[in-house]
Short mmCIF file of C-alpha atoms in Angstrom, two decimals:
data_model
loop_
_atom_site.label_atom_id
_atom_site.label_comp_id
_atom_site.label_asym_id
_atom_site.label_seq_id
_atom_site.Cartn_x
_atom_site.Cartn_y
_atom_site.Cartn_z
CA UNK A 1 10.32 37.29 32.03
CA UNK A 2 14.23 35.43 32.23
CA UNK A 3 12.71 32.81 33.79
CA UNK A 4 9.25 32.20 31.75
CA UNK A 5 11.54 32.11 28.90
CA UNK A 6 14.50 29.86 30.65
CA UNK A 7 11.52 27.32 31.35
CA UNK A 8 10.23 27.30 27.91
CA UNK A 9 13.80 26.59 26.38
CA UNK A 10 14.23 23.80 29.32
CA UNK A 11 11.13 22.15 28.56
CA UNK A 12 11.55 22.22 24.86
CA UNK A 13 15.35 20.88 25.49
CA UNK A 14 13.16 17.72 27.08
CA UNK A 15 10.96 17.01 24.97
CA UNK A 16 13.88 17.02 21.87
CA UNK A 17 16.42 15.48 23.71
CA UNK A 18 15.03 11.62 23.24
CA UNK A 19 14.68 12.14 19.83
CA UNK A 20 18.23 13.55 19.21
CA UNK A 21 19.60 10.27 21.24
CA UNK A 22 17.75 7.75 19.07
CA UNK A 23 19.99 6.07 16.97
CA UNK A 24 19.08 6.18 13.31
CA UNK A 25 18.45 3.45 11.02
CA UNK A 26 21.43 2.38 8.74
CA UNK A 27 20.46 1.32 5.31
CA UNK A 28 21.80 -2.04 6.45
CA UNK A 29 19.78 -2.35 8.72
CA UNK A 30 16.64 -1.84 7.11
CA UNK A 31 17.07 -3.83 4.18
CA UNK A 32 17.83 -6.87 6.36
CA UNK A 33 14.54 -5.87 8.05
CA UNK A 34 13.17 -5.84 4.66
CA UNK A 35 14.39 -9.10 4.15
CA UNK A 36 13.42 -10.78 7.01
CA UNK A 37 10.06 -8.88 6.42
CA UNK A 38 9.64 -10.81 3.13
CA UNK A 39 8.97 -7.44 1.35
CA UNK A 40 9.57 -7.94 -2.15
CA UNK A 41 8.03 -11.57 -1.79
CA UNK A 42 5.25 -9.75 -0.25
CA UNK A 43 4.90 -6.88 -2.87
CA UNK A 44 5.65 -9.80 -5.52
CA UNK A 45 2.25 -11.48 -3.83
CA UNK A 46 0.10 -8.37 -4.05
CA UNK A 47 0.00 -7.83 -7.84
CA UNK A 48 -1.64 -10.96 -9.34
CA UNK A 49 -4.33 -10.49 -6.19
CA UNK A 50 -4.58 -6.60 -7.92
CA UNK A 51 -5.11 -8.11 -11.18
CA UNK A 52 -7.95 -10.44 -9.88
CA UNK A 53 -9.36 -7.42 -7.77
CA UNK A 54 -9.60 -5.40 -11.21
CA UNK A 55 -10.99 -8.25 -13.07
CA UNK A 56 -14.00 -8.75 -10.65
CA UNK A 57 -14.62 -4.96 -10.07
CA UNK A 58 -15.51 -4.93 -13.85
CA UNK A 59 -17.37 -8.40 -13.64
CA UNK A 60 -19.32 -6.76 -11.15
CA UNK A 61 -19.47 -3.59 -12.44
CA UNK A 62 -20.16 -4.82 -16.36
CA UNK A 63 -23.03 -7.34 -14.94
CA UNK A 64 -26.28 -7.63 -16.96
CA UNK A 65 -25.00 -5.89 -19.59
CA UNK A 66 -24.74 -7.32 -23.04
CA UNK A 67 -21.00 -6.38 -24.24
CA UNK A 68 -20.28 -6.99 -27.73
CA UNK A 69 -17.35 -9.11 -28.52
CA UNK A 70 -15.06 -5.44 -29.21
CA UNK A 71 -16.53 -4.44 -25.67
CA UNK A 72 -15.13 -7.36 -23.85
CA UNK A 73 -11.31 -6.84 -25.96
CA UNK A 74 -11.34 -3.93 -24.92
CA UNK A 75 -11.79 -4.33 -21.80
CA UNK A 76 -8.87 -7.37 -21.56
CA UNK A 77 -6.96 -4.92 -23.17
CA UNK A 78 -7.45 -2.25 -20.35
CA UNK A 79 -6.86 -4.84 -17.85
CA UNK A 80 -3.44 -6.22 -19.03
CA UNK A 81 -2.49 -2.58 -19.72
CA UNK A 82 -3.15 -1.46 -16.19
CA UNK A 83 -1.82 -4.47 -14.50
CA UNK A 84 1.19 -3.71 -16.70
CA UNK A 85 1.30 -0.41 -15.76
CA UNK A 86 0.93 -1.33 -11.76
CA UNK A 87 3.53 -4.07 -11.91
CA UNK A 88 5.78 -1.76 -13.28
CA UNK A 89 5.53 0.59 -10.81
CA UNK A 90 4.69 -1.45 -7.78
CA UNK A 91 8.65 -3.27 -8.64
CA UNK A 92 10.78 -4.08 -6.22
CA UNK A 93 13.47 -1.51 -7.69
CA UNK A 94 11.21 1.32 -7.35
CA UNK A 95 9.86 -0.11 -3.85
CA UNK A 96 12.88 -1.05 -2.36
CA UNK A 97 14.46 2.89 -2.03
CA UNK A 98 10.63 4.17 -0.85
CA UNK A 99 10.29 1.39 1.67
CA UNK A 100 14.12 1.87 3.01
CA UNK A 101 13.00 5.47 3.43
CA UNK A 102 9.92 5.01 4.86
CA UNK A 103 11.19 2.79 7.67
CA UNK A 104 14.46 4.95 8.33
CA UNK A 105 12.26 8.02 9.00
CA UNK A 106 9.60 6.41 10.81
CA UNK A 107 11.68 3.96 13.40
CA UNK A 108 14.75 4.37 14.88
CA UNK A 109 17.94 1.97 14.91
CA UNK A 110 16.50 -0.08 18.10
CA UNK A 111 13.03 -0.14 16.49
CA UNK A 112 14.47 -1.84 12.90
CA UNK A 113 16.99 -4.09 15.64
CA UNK A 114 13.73 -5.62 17.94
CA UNK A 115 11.44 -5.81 14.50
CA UNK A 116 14.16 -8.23 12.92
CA UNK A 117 14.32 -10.12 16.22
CA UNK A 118 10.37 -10.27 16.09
CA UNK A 119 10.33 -11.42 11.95
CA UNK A 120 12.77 -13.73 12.58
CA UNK A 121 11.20 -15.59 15.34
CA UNK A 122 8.68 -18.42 15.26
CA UNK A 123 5.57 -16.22 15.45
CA UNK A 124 7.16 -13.66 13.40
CA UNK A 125 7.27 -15.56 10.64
CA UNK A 126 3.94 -17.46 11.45
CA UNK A 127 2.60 -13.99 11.14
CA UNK A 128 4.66 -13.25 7.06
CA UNK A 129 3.57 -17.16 6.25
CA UNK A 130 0.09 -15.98 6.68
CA UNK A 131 0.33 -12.27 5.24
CA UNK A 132 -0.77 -12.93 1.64
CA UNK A 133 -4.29 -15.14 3.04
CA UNK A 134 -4.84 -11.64 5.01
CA UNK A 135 -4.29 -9.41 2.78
CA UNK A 136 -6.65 -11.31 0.14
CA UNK A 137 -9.25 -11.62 2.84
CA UNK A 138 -8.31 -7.28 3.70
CA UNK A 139 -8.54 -6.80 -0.69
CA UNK A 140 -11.84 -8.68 -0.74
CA UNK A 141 -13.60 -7.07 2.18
CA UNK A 142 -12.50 -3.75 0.92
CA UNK A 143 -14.23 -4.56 -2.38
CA UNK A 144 -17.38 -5.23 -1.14
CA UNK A 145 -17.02 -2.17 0.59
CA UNK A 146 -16.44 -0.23 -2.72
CA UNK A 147 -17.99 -2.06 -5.62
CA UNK A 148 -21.83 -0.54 -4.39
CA UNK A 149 -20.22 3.06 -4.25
CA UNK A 150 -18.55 2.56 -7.44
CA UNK A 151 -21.28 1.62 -8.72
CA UNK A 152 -24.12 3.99 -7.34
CA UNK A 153 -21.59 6.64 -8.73
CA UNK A 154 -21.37 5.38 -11.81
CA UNK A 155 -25.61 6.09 -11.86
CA UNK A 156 -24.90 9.50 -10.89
CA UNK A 157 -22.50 10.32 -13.31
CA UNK A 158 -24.84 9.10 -15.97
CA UNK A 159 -27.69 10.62 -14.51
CA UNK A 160 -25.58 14.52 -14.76
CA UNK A 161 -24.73 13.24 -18.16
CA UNK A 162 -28.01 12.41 -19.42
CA UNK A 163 -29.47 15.79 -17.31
CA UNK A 164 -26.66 18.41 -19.00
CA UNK A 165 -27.32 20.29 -22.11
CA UNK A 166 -24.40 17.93 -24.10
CA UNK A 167 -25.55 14.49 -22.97
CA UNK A 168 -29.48 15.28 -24.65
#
C-alpha cells in the first residue's frame, strides 16, 4: 500500500511542480501589456459600435410597425439610457482592475513578457490597427445571428400572452 500511495504523492508532486515554478504576473507587467494591447483604446472603440448594435436591433426589431411619435421618444430615451448605463460600466476604471486580474490569473510572468514582445512588433500591432474593423465585422455577424431569435421569441412571448387567462 506504501508504495501505491508514495506513487500517487510523486505523480501529483509532477504534475504541480511547473505550475509552482511559473513566475507570476506583476501588476507592472500587465498593465504595460495592457498598454501595448491598446485596451482602453480598444474598450473606448467598442461602445459607440454597442450603441449602433442597439439602435439597429430595434430598427429591425420595430420594422413595419407604425410607432407613434411618444413610441419612437421613448425608445431614444431607452437607448441613450442604456448606452449610458454600458459606458459607465464598460470604463476604463472599472475595466482596468478586472482585466489586470484576468490576465495575472490566466498567464504567467513569461506569458505577459512574449505577449508584449508580440504587441509590440510589426504584426502585432498590424493585428490591434485592425481590431476595431474585426470586431464590427464579429458584432454584425453575431446580430444576424440573433436578431431572427430575438425576434421569433418575441412571437412566442406574445403568443403565451395572448393564450393566458390575463392577456384575454
Amino acid at each position: 500500500m506504501k508504495p501505491l500511495i508514495r506513487g500517487l504523492l510523486l505523480s501529483t508532486a509532477m504534475l504541480v511542480a511547473p505550475m509552482a515554478w511559473a513566475t507570476p504576473a506583476t501588476d507592472s507587467q500587465v498593465d504595460t501589456l495592457l498598454e501595448v494591447m491598446r485596451a482602453r483604446q480598444t474598450l473606448e472603440a467598442v461602445l459607440p459600435q454597442i450603441r449602433g448594435s442597439q439602435q439597429q436591433m430595434v430598427g429591425q426589431l420595430t420594422a413595419g410597425k407604425t410607432l407613434s411619435d411618444g413610441q419612437r421618444e421613448q425608445l431614444s430615451r431607452y437607448l441613450d439610457k442604456s448606452s449610458a448605463r454600458i459606458a459607465k460600466v464598460l470604463a476604463w476604471e472599472n475595466m482596468q482592475p478586472i482585466y489586470r486580474d484576468i490576465y495575472r490569473q490566466t498567464f504567467s510572468a513569461e506569458d505577459i513578457d512574449a505577449m508584449i514582445a508580440f504587441y509590440s512588433s510589426p504584426a502585432g500591432r498590424n493585428l490591434l490597427d485592425k481590431m476595431p474593423q474585426l470586431m464590427q465585422n464579429s458584432m454584425s455577424a453575431v446580430q444576424k445571428v440573433l436578431v431572427p431569435v430575438l425576434q421569433d421569441l418575441q412571437k412566442d412571448i406574445e403568443a403565451e400572452a395572448a393564450a393566458s387567462p390575463e392577456g384575454k
